[in-house]
mmCIF file of C-alpha atoms and ligand atoms in Angstrom:
data_model
loop_
_atom_site.group_PDB
_atom_site.id
_atom_site.type_symbol
_atom_site.label_atom_id
_atom_site.label_comp_id
_atom_site.label_asym_id
_atom_site.label_seq_id
_atom_site.Cartn_x
_atom_site.Cartn_y
_atom_site.Cartn_z
ATOM 1 C CA MET A 1 -31.004 8.231 -2.263
ATOM 2 C CA THR A 2 -27.609 6.853 -3.309
ATOM 3 C CA GLY A 3 -24.846 7.059 -0.673
ATOM 4 C CA LEU A 4 -21.304 8.064 -1.532
ATOM 5 C CA VAL A 5 -17.792 6.855 -0.874
ATOM 6 C CA GLY A 6 -14.765 7.951 -2.858
ATOM 7 C CA LEU A 7 -11.045 8.286 -3.326
ATOM 8 C CA ILE A 8 -9.251 11.476 -2.255
ATOM 9 C CA GLY A 9 -5.885 12.230 -3.892
ATOM 10 C CA TYR A 10 -4.184 14.361 -6.504
ATOM 11 C CA PRO A 11 -3.803 13.722 -9.353
ATOM 12 C CA LEU A 12 -5.976 10.602 -9.589
ATOM 13 C CA GLY A 13 -5.786 9.821 -13.282
ATOM 14 C CA HIS A 14 -6.874 6.311 -14.172
ATOM 15 C CA SER A 15 -7.427 4.747 -10.731
ATOM 16 C CA LEU A 16 -8.542 1.142 -10.356
ATOM 17 C CA SER A 17 -10.291 1.733 -7.007
ATOM 18 C CA PRO A 18 -13.703 2.714 -8.479
ATOM 19 C CA VAL A 19 -13.616 -0.416 -10.654
ATOM 20 C CA PHE A 20 -13.209 -2.978 -7.880
ATOM 21 C CA GLN A 21 -15.034 -1.031 -5.137
ATOM 22 C CA GLN A 22 -18.108 -0.538 -7.341
ATOM 23 C CA ALA A 23 -18.012 -4.246 -8.231
ATOM 24 C CA ALA A 24 -18.193 -5.045 -4.486
ATOM 25 C CA LEU A 25 -21.016 -2.528 -3.914
ATOM 26 C CA ASP A 26 -22.987 -3.960 -6.824
ATOM 27 C CA TYR A 27 -22.365 -7.526 -5.624
ATOM 28 C CA TYR A 28 -24.249 -6.702 -2.397
ATOM 29 C CA GLU A 29 -26.725 -4.446 -4.276
ATOM 30 C CA LEU A 30 -25.795 -1.603 -1.934
ATOM 31 C CA LYS A 31 -27.175 1.768 -2.998
ATOM 32 C CA PHE A 32 -23.758 3.404 -2.949
ATOM 33 C CA LYS A 33 -21.543 4.941 -5.584
ATOM 34 C CA TYR A 34 -17.717 4.983 -5.394
ATOM 35 C CA GLU A 35 -16.367 8.190 -6.930
ATOM 36 C CA LEU A 36 -13.009 9.808 -7.655
ATOM 37 C CA TRP A 37 -12.513 13.045 -5.738
ATOM 38 C CA PRO A 38 -9.348 14.700 -7.094
ATOM 39 C CA THR A 39 -8.411 17.217 -4.386
ATOM 40 C CA THR A 40 -5.458 19.587 -3.978
ATOM 41 C CA SER A 41 -4.036 20.378 -0.519
ATOM 42 C CA ASP A 42 -5.883 23.720 -0.492
ATOM 43 C CA GLU A 43 -9.181 21.972 -1.156
ATOM 44 C CA LEU A 44 -8.688 19.220 1.447
ATOM 45 C CA PRO A 45 -10.405 20.942 4.461
ATOM 46 C CA SER A 46 -13.564 21.726 2.473
ATOM 47 C CA LEU A 47 -13.718 18.191 1.072
ATOM 48 C CA VAL A 48 -13.445 16.739 4.596
ATOM 49 C CA SER A 49 -16.288 19.078 5.704
ATOM 50 C CA ARG A 50 -18.388 17.761 2.809
ATOM 51 C CA ILE A 51 -17.827 14.141 3.917
ATOM 52 C CA ARG A 52 -19.363 15.128 7.259
ATOM 53 C CA GLU A 53 -22.638 15.868 5.431
ATOM 54 C CA PHE A 54 -25.549 13.460 5.060
ATOM 55 C CA GLY A 55 -25.119 10.760 2.414
ATOM 56 C CA TYR A 56 -21.337 10.312 2.709
ATOM 57 C CA LEU A 57 -20.031 7.155 4.364
ATOM 58 C CA GLY A 58 -16.280 7.684 4.160
ATOM 59 C CA ALA A 59 -13.348 7.668 1.776
ATOM 60 C CA ASN A 60 -10.048 6.222 0.707
ATOM 61 C CA VAL A 61 -7.044 8.527 0.776
ATOM 62 C CA THR A 62 -4.024 8.309 -1.490
ATOM 63 C CA ILE A 63 -0.925 10.311 -2.514
ATOM 64 C CA PRO A 64 -0.257 13.069 -1.490
ATOM 65 C CA HIS A 65 -2.720 13.377 1.427
ATOM 66 C CA LYS A 66 -2.185 10.291 3.611
ATOM 67 C CA VAL A 67 -0.341 12.266 6.291
ATOM 68 C CA GLU A 68 -1.893 15.744 6.138
ATOM 69 C CA ILE A 69 -5.467 14.355 6.287
ATOM 70 C CA MET A 70 -4.815 13.101 9.835
ATOM 71 C CA ALA A 71 -5.055 16.598 11.348
ATOM 72 C CA LEU A 72 -8.550 17.056 9.856
ATOM 73 C CA LEU A 73 -10.099 13.910 11.401
ATOM 74 C CA ASP A 74 -11.699 13.377 14.827
ATOM 75 C CA GLU A 75 -9.958 10.118 15.779
ATOM 76 C CA ILE A 76 -7.065 8.044 14.452
ATOM 77 C CA ASP A 77 -6.939 4.295 14.920
ATOM 78 C CA ASP A 78 -3.807 2.950 16.681
ATOM 79 C CA VAL A 79 -2.392 1.162 13.604
ATOM 80 C CA ALA A 80 -2.669 4.323 11.502
ATOM 81 C CA LYS A 81 -1.070 6.308 14.343
ATOM 82 C CA THR A 82 1.907 3.953 14.506
ATOM 83 C CA ILE A 83 2.371 3.892 10.728
ATOM 84 C CA GLY A 84 1.847 7.650 10.585
ATOM 85 C CA ALA A 85 -0.573 7.640 7.651
ATOM 86 C CA VAL A 86 -4.303 7.251 6.979
ATOM 87 C CA ASN A 87 -5.691 5.673 3.799
ATOM 88 C CA THR A 88 -9.283 5.079 4.939
ATOM 89 C CA ILE A 89 -11.867 7.362 6.567
ATOM 90 C CA VAL A 90 -14.971 5.933 8.204
ATOM 91 C CA LYS A 91 -17.872 8.119 9.388
ATOM 92 C CA LYS A 92 -19.290 6.761 12.630
ATOM 93 C CA ASP A 93 -21.696 8.585 14.956
ATOM 94 C CA GLU A 94 -20.940 11.878 13.175
ATOM 95 C CA LYS A 95 -17.203 11.391 13.760
ATOM 96 C CA LEU A 96 -14.575 10.870 11.066
ATOM 97 C CA ILE A 97 -12.149 8.107 12.054
ATOM 98 C CA GLY A 98 -8.878 7.481 10.218
ATOM 99 C CA TYR A 99 -7.557 3.971 9.568
ATOM 100 C CA ASN A 100 -4.649 2.451 7.675
ATOM 101 C CA THR A 101 -5.429 -0.676 5.648
ATOM 102 C CA ASP A 102 -2.215 -0.625 3.566
ATOM 103 C CA ALA A 103 -0.305 -2.821 6.033
ATOM 104 C CA PHE A 104 -3.076 -5.427 5.931
ATOM 105 C CA GLY A 105 -3.267 -5.107 2.133
ATOM 106 C CA PHE A 106 0.484 -5.618 1.874
ATOM 107 C CA LEU A 107 0.614 -8.696 4.112
ATOM 108 C CA LYS A 108 -2.442 -10.612 2.949
ATOM 109 C CA PRO A 109 -1.216 -11.468 -0.607
ATOM 110 C CA LEU A 110 2.226 -12.260 0.777
ATOM 111 C CA LEU A 111 0.778 -14.862 3.154
ATOM 112 C CA GLU A 112 -2.144 -16.140 1.106
ATOM 113 C CA LEU A 113 -1.045 -15.926 -2.521
ATOM 114 C CA ALA A 114 2.724 -16.311 -2.211
ATOM 115 C CA LYS A 115 2.541 -18.509 0.950
ATOM 116 C CA PHE A 116 5.517 -16.625 2.376
ATOM 117 C CA LYS A 117 6.490 -17.372 5.986
ATOM 118 C CA PRO A 118 7.670 -14.109 7.610
ATOM 119 C CA SER A 119 8.762 -15.644 10.916
ATOM 120 C CA GLY A 120 12.561 -15.420 11.089
ATOM 121 C CA ALA A 121 12.834 -14.254 7.464
ATOM 122 C CA ARG A 122 15.482 -11.941 5.949
ATOM 123 C CA VAL A 123 13.932 -9.096 4.003
ATOM 124 C CA LEU A 124 15.348 -6.365 1.792
ATOM 125 C CA LEU A 125 12.870 -3.475 1.610
ATOM 126 C CA LEU A 126 13.593 -0.917 -1.119
ATOM 127 C CA GLY A 127 12.157 2.504 -0.255
ATOM 128 C CA ALA A 128 11.249 4.496 2.848
ATOM 129 C CA GLY A 129 8.129 6.419 1.771
ATOM 130 C CA GLY A 130 4.471 5.798 2.623
ATOM 131 C CA ALA A 131 4.206 2.316 1.102
ATOM 132 C CA ALA A 132 7.478 1.244 2.736
ATOM 133 C CA ARG A 133 6.224 2.442 6.153
ATOM 134 C CA SER A 134 3.172 0.149 5.897
ATOM 135 C CA ALA A 135 5.288 -2.755 4.609
ATOM 136 C CA CYS A 136 7.831 -2.258 7.413
ATOM 137 C CA TYR A 137 5.083 -2.255 10.056
ATOM 138 C CA ALA A 138 3.461 -5.391 8.589
ATOM 139 C CA LEU A 139 6.736 -7.312 8.189
ATOM 140 C CA LEU A 140 8.018 -6.623 11.696
ATOM 141 C CA ASN A 141 4.641 -7.407 13.263
ATOM 142 C CA ALA A 142 4.565 -10.675 11.304
ATOM 143 C CA GLY A 143 7.901 -11.777 12.802
ATOM 144 C CA VAL A 144 10.592 -10.807 10.285
ATOM 145 C CA THR A 145 13.872 -10.787 12.195
ATOM 146 C CA HIS A 146 16.354 -9.320 9.669
ATOM 147 C CA LEU A 147 15.256 -6.237 7.794
ATOM 148 C CA VAL A 148 17.388 -4.049 5.529
ATOM 149 C CA LEU A 149 15.909 -0.708 4.501
ATOM 150 C CA ALA A 150 17.567 0.561 1.309
ATOM 151 C CA ASN A 151 16.617 4.008 0.091
ATOM 152 C CA ARG A 152 17.915 6.767 -2.197
ATOM 153 C CA THR A 153 17.879 9.216 0.740
ATOM 154 C CA LEU A 154 19.638 7.577 3.678
ATOM 155 C CA SER A 155 18.070 9.867 6.311
ATOM 156 C CA ASN A 156 14.554 8.675 5.357
ATOM 157 C CA ALA A 157 15.576 5.030 5.788
ATOM 158 C CA GLU A 158 17.279 5.859 9.077
ATOM 159 C CA ARG A 159 14.155 7.635 10.358
ATOM 160 C CA LEU A 160 11.942 4.674 9.429
ATOM 161 C CA ALA A 161 14.315 2.239 11.165
ATOM 162 C CA CYS A 162 14.436 4.396 14.334
ATOM 163 C CA GLU A 163 10.684 4.937 14.488
ATOM 164 C CA SER A 164 10.024 1.220 13.963
ATOM 165 C CA GLN A 165 12.334 0.251 16.803
ATOM 166 C CA LYS A 166 10.762 2.885 19.044
ATOM 167 C CA PHE A 167 7.085 2.132 18.406
ATOM 168 C CA LEU A 168 6.922 -1.563 17.502
ATOM 169 C CA GLU A 169 7.445 -4.146 20.218
ATOM 170 C CA ASN A 170 8.515 -6.845 17.694
ATOM 171 C CA ALA A 171 11.065 -4.532 16.107
ATOM 172 C CA LYS A 172 13.030 -4.318 19.347
ATOM 173 C CA SER A 173 14.350 -7.841 18.905
ATOM 174 C CA ALA A 174 14.767 -7.588 15.111
ATOM 175 C CA GLN A 175 17.975 -6.566 13.383
ATOM 176 C CA ILE A 176 17.259 -3.524 11.225
ATOM 177 C CA ASN A 177 19.940 -2.030 8.962
ATOM 178 C CA PHE A 178 19.638 0.935 6.643
ATOM 179 C CA VAL A 179 21.734 1.689 3.555
ATOM 180 C CA THR A 180 21.567 3.832 0.431
ATOM 181 C CA LEU A 181 20.726 2.248 -2.903
ATOM 182 C CA ALA A 182 24.345 2.827 -3.930
ATOM 183 C CA ASP A 183 25.824 0.939 -0.969
ATOM 184 C CA PRO A 184 28.107 -1.936 -2.130
ATOM 185 C CA LYS A 185 26.546 -4.161 0.585
ATOM 186 C CA LEU A 186 23.215 -3.998 -1.265
ATOM 187 C CA ASN A 187 24.390 -6.859 -3.472
ATOM 188 C CA THR A 188 24.974 -9.154 -0.508
ATOM 189 C CA TYR A 189 21.720 -8.137 1.156
ATOM 190 C CA ALA A 190 19.801 -8.802 -2.079
ATOM 191 C CA ARG A 191 21.423 -12.202 -2.756
ATOM 192 C CA SER A 192 20.775 -13.437 0.800
ATOM 193 C CA ALA A 193 17.192 -12.160 1.144
ATOM 194 C CA ASP A 194 14.222 -14.509 1.448
ATOM 195 C CA LEU A 195 12.049 -11.622 0.292
ATOM 196 C CA ILE A 196 12.784 -8.454 -1.665
ATOM 197 C CA VAL A 197 10.086 -5.751 -1.676
ATOM 198 C CA ASN A 198 10.120 -2.779 -4.005
ATOM 199 C CA ALA A 199 8.278 0.095 -2.298
ATOM 200 C CA THR A 200 9.915 2.829 -4.374
ATOM 201 C CA SER A 201 8.324 4.464 -7.396
ATOM 202 C CA ILE A 202 10.929 2.935 -9.735
ATOM 203 C CA GLY A 203 9.179 1.042 -12.541
ATOM 204 C CA MET A 204 5.987 3.151 -12.449
ATOM 205 C CA ARG A 205 4.389 3.857 -15.815
ATOM 206 C CA HIS A 206 4.437 7.534 -16.901
ATOM 207 C CA SER A 207 7.524 8.248 -14.788
ATOM 208 C CA SER A 208 10.993 8.989 -16.142
ATOM 209 C CA PHE A 209 12.158 5.676 -14.606
ATOM 210 C CA ALA A 210 9.319 3.484 -15.953
ATOM 211 C CA GLN A 211 11.664 0.993 -17.655
ATOM 212 C CA GLU A 212 14.164 0.816 -14.782
ATOM 213 C CA SER A 213 14.784 -1.743 -12.061
ATOM 214 C CA LEU A 214 16.819 -1.288 -8.883
ATOM 215 C CA LEU A 215 18.135 -4.855 -9.164
ATOM 216 C CA MET A 216 19.546 -6.835 -12.088
ATOM 217 C CA PRO A 217 18.925 -10.607 -12.504
ATOM 218 C CA GLN A 218 22.423 -11.479 -11.249
ATOM 219 C CA GLN A 219 21.680 -9.688 -7.950
ATOM 220 C CA ILE A 220 18.630 -11.888 -7.285
ATOM 221 C CA SER A 221 18.791 -15.462 -5.999
ATOM 222 C CA GLU A 222 16.393 -18.076 -7.366
ATOM 223 C CA ASP A 223 15.334 -18.833 -3.764
ATOM 224 C CA THR A 224 14.035 -15.298 -3.233
ATOM 225 C CA LEU A 225 10.471 -14.048 -3.540
ATOM 226 C CA VAL A 226 10.334 -10.629 -5.228
ATOM 227 C CA TYR A 227 7.293 -8.466 -4.422
ATOM 228 C CA ASP A 228 6.816 -5.248 -6.387
ATOM 229 C CA LEU A 229 4.246 -2.857 -4.900
ATOM 230 C CA VAL A 230 4.166 -0.898 -8.162
ATOM 231 C CA TYR A 231 0.984 -2.058 -9.907
ATOM 232 C CA ASN A 232 1.042 -0.052 -13.130
ATOM 233 C CA PRO A 233 2.344 -1.835 -15.141
ATOM 234 C CA ARG A 234 1.459 -5.196 -13.617
ATOM 235 C CA GLU A 235 4.784 -6.678 -14.670
ATOM 236 C CA THR A 236 7.579 -4.236 -13.913
ATOM 237 C CA GLN A 237 11.187 -4.510 -15.081
ATOM 238 C CA LEU A 238 12.119 -5.707 -11.566
ATOM 239 C CA LEU A 239 9.632 -8.584 -11.835
ATOM 240 C CA ARG A 240 10.983 -9.475 -15.295
ATOM 241 C CA ASN A 241 14.524 -9.467 -13.877
ATOM 242 C CA ALA A 242 13.391 -11.655 -10.972
ATOM 243 C CA LYS A 243 11.813 -14.137 -13.388
ATOM 244 C CA ASP A 244 15.029 -14.180 -15.436
ATOM 245 C CA ALA A 245 16.863 -15.071 -12.226
ATOM 246 C CA GLY A 246 14.440 -17.954 -11.633
ATOM 247 C CA ALA A 247 12.889 -16.279 -8.578
ATOM 248 C CA ARG A 248 9.215 -16.279 -7.607
ATOM 249 C CA THR A 249 7.325 -13.000 -8.020
ATOM 250 C CA LEU A 250 4.297 -11.196 -6.598
ATOM 251 C CA GLU A 251 2.796 -8.160 -8.310
ATOM 252 C CA GLY A 252 1.198 -5.068 -6.715
ATOM 253 C CA ILE A 253 -2.459 -5.412 -7.793
ATOM 254 C CA PRO A 254 -3.465 -7.867 -5.014
ATOM 255 C CA MET A 255 -2.181 -5.412 -2.366
ATOM 256 C CA LEU A 256 -4.289 -2.688 -3.961
ATOM 257 C CA VAL A 257 -7.387 -4.886 -3.890
ATOM 258 C CA TYR A 258 -6.821 -6.211 -0.349
ATOM 259 C CA GLN A 259 -6.291 -2.736 1.146
ATOM 260 C CA GLY A 260 -9.532 -1.688 -0.576
ATOM 261 C CA ALA A 261 -11.304 -4.816 0.640
ATOM 262 C CA GLU A 262 -10.360 -3.992 4.235
ATOM 263 C CA SER A 263 -11.713 -0.444 3.727
ATOM 264 C CA PHE A 264 -14.950 -1.939 2.349
ATOM 265 C CA GLU A 265 -15.304 -4.090 5.476
ATOM 266 C CA LEU A 266 -14.747 -1.070 7.734
ATOM 267 C CA TRP A 267 -17.441 0.920 5.898
ATOM 268 C CA PHE A 268 -20.085 -1.768 5.463
ATOM 269 C CA LYS A 269 -19.307 -4.384 8.148
ATOM 270 C CA LYS A 270 -19.706 -7.033 5.427
ATOM 271 C CA LYS A 271 -17.184 -9.533 4.113
ATOM 272 C CA ALA A 272 -15.544 -8.036 1.038
ATOM 273 C CA PRO A 273 -16.132 -10.215 -2.055
ATOM 274 C CA ILE A 274 -12.427 -10.566 -2.876
ATOM 275 C CA ASP A 275 -12.921 -12.765 -5.944
ATOM 276 C CA VAL A 276 -15.407 -10.291 -7.403
ATOM 277 C CA MET A 277 -13.021 -7.396 -6.715
ATOM 278 C CA MET A 278 -9.996 -9.197 -8.193
ATOM 279 C CA HIS A 279 -11.994 -10.293 -11.213
ATOM 280 C CA ALA A 280 -13.130 -6.696 -11.844
ATOM 281 C CA CYS A 281 -9.451 -5.724 -12.204
ATOM 282 C CA ASP A 282 -8.622 -8.529 -14.626
ATOM 283 C CA GLY A 283 -10.131 -6.940 -17.689
ATOM 284 C CA GLU A 284 -8.875 -3.445 -16.882
ATOM 285 C CA GLN A 285 -6.233 -2.027 -19.158
ATOM 286 C CA PHE A 286 -3.959 0.570 -17.601
ATOM 287 C CA LYS A 287 -3.121 3.682 -19.546
HETATM 288 P P1 NAP B 1 6.321 7.992 -1.627
HETATM 289 O O1 NAP B 1 5.871 8.118 -0.215
HETATM 290 O O2 NAP B 1 6.399 9.198 -2.488
HETATM 291 O O3 NAP B 1 7.781 7.280 -1.588
HETATM 292 C C1 NAP B 1 8.504 7.098 -2.772
HETATM 293 C C2 NAP B 1 9.714 6.215 -2.512
HETATM 294 O O4 NAP B 1 10.387 6.008 -3.767
HETATM 295 C C3 NAP B 1 10.759 6.848 -1.588
HETATM 296 O O5 NAP B 1 11.430 5.842 -0.889
HETATM 297 C C4 NAP B 1 11.698 7.548 -2.581
HETATM 298 O O6 NAP B 1 13.014 7.737 -2.081
HETATM 299 C C5 NAP B 1 11.743 6.526 -3.706
HETATM 300 N N1 NAP B 1 12.090 7.111 -4.993
HETATM 301 C C6 NAP B 1 11.369 8.000 -5.712
HETATM 302 N N2 NAP B 1 12.019 8.314 -6.858
HETATM 303 C C7 NAP B 1 13.168 7.614 -6.843
HETATM 304 C C8 NAP B 1 14.272 7.519 -7.752
HETATM 305 N N3 NAP B 1 14.308 8.220 -8.887
HETATM 306 N N4 NAP B 1 15.283 6.685 -7.430
HETATM 307 C C9 NAP B 1 15.246 5.953 -6.288
HETATM 308 N N5 NAP B 1 14.238 6.012 -5.383
HETATM 309 C C10 NAP B 1 13.217 6.834 -5.671
HETATM 310 O O7 NAP B 1 5.388 6.979 -2.441
HETATM 311 P P2 NAP B 1 4.647 5.670 -1.863
HETATM 312 O O8 NAP B 1 3.269 6.017 -1.485
HETATM 313 O O9 NAP B 1 5.532 5.042 -0.857
HETATM 314 O O10 NAP B 1 4.547 4.771 -3.195
HETATM 315 C C11 NAP B 1 5.685 4.093 -3.713
HETATM 316 C C12 NAP B 1 5.231 3.114 -4.797
HETATM 317 O O11 NAP B 1 4.399 2.107 -4.227
HETATM 318 C C13 NAP B 1 4.394 3.782 -5.900
HETATM 319 O O12 NAP B 1 4.749 3.226 -7.139
HETATM 320 C C14 NAP B 1 2.969 3.413 -5.549
HETATM 321 O O13 NAP B 1 2.137 3.339 -6.693
HETATM 322 C C15 NAP B 1 3.178 2.025 -4.944
HETATM 323 N N6 NAP B 1 2.095 1.703 -4.002
HETATM 324 C C16 NAP B 1 1.372 0.581 -4.261
HETATM 325 C C17 NAP B 1 0.340 0.221 -3.417
HETATM 326 C C18 NAP B 1 -0.449 -1.016 -3.727
HETATM 327 O O14 NAP B 1 -1.553 -1.161 -3.187
HETATM 328 N N7 NAP B 1 0.074 -1.932 -4.540
HETATM 329 C C19 NAP B 1 0.024 0.995 -2.293
HETATM 330 C C20 NAP B 1 0.791 2.145 -2.055
HETATM 331 C C21 NAP B 1 1.823 2.490 -2.931
HETATM 332 P P3 NAP B 1 13.439 9.088 -1.281
HETATM 333 O O15 NAP B 1 13.113 8.848 0.151
HETATM 334 O O16 NAP B 1 14.876 9.206 -1.555
HETATM 335 O O17 NAP B 1 12.632 10.219 -1.888
#
């Protein structure tokens, strides 16, 4: 019998997760299939009940269920609890346990591919949604000391700043500011940042702001690393603007693969074949 793992979200469209997860499963010749499970909020409880059945090993969880799924699980790992979102479910001894691998997935490419040194760094983080929460957790835990949260809705940035300082030991000694995207100080924060992260949806294909960027080339210093978590398209307008400014860039696909690799390791207790997973994405054309 073939076992099952899959991705829960809605809508799922053309997701890359089955491509690189199946490549990892096939690499180890595991008799598992990675499926897409498009699920509305109404259908979520019955899908979680199905995962409890024989043959299912767990799941990945994406927009819009990362928060509401938590109430349907038996245990939540501490990292996921602190971040406030679950993106991975593991079935263990008949229990469903929720994990968050987004923070790991965010940090790994930053350290290993971009060779960024977070200790003492100044970071401008654009956004205060789910992806920004994981990035904020990872950055503060890695030793970032100056963090500016810039978001369209100020109250969301303020809440993220307050929760971080309340729940994260490292955040207590860090300086965390929050501003709106329209704040005139954004310019100064952007120009003086060692790292700028886009964790908003701006630049996403199929959205009404697909061709937009929150920062223009003149707002970016050539000494800055610009990391866009948007992965479709691979090269967003923000990354093009950063290149025009002479800055280094990091795209969102490696985060996607690394968060999936960490999920794979939680499910199978085997080292994820990162090169195989990355390579599987190379030939994929996004629609
Ligand atoms: P989310 O929870 O819905 O948050 C969306 C964020 O974007 C919020 O900060 C929101 O601001 C902001 N935003 C939305 N529309 C905007 C607009 N028109 N102008 C300015 N700001 C706007 O979504 P998410 O899960 O954080 O995902 C955000 C992006 O990260 C998506 O593109 C997603 O694909 C990407 N992502 C990538 C990975 C990866 O592995 N590379 C993982 C997760 C997410 P408000 O607070 O004002 O609404």
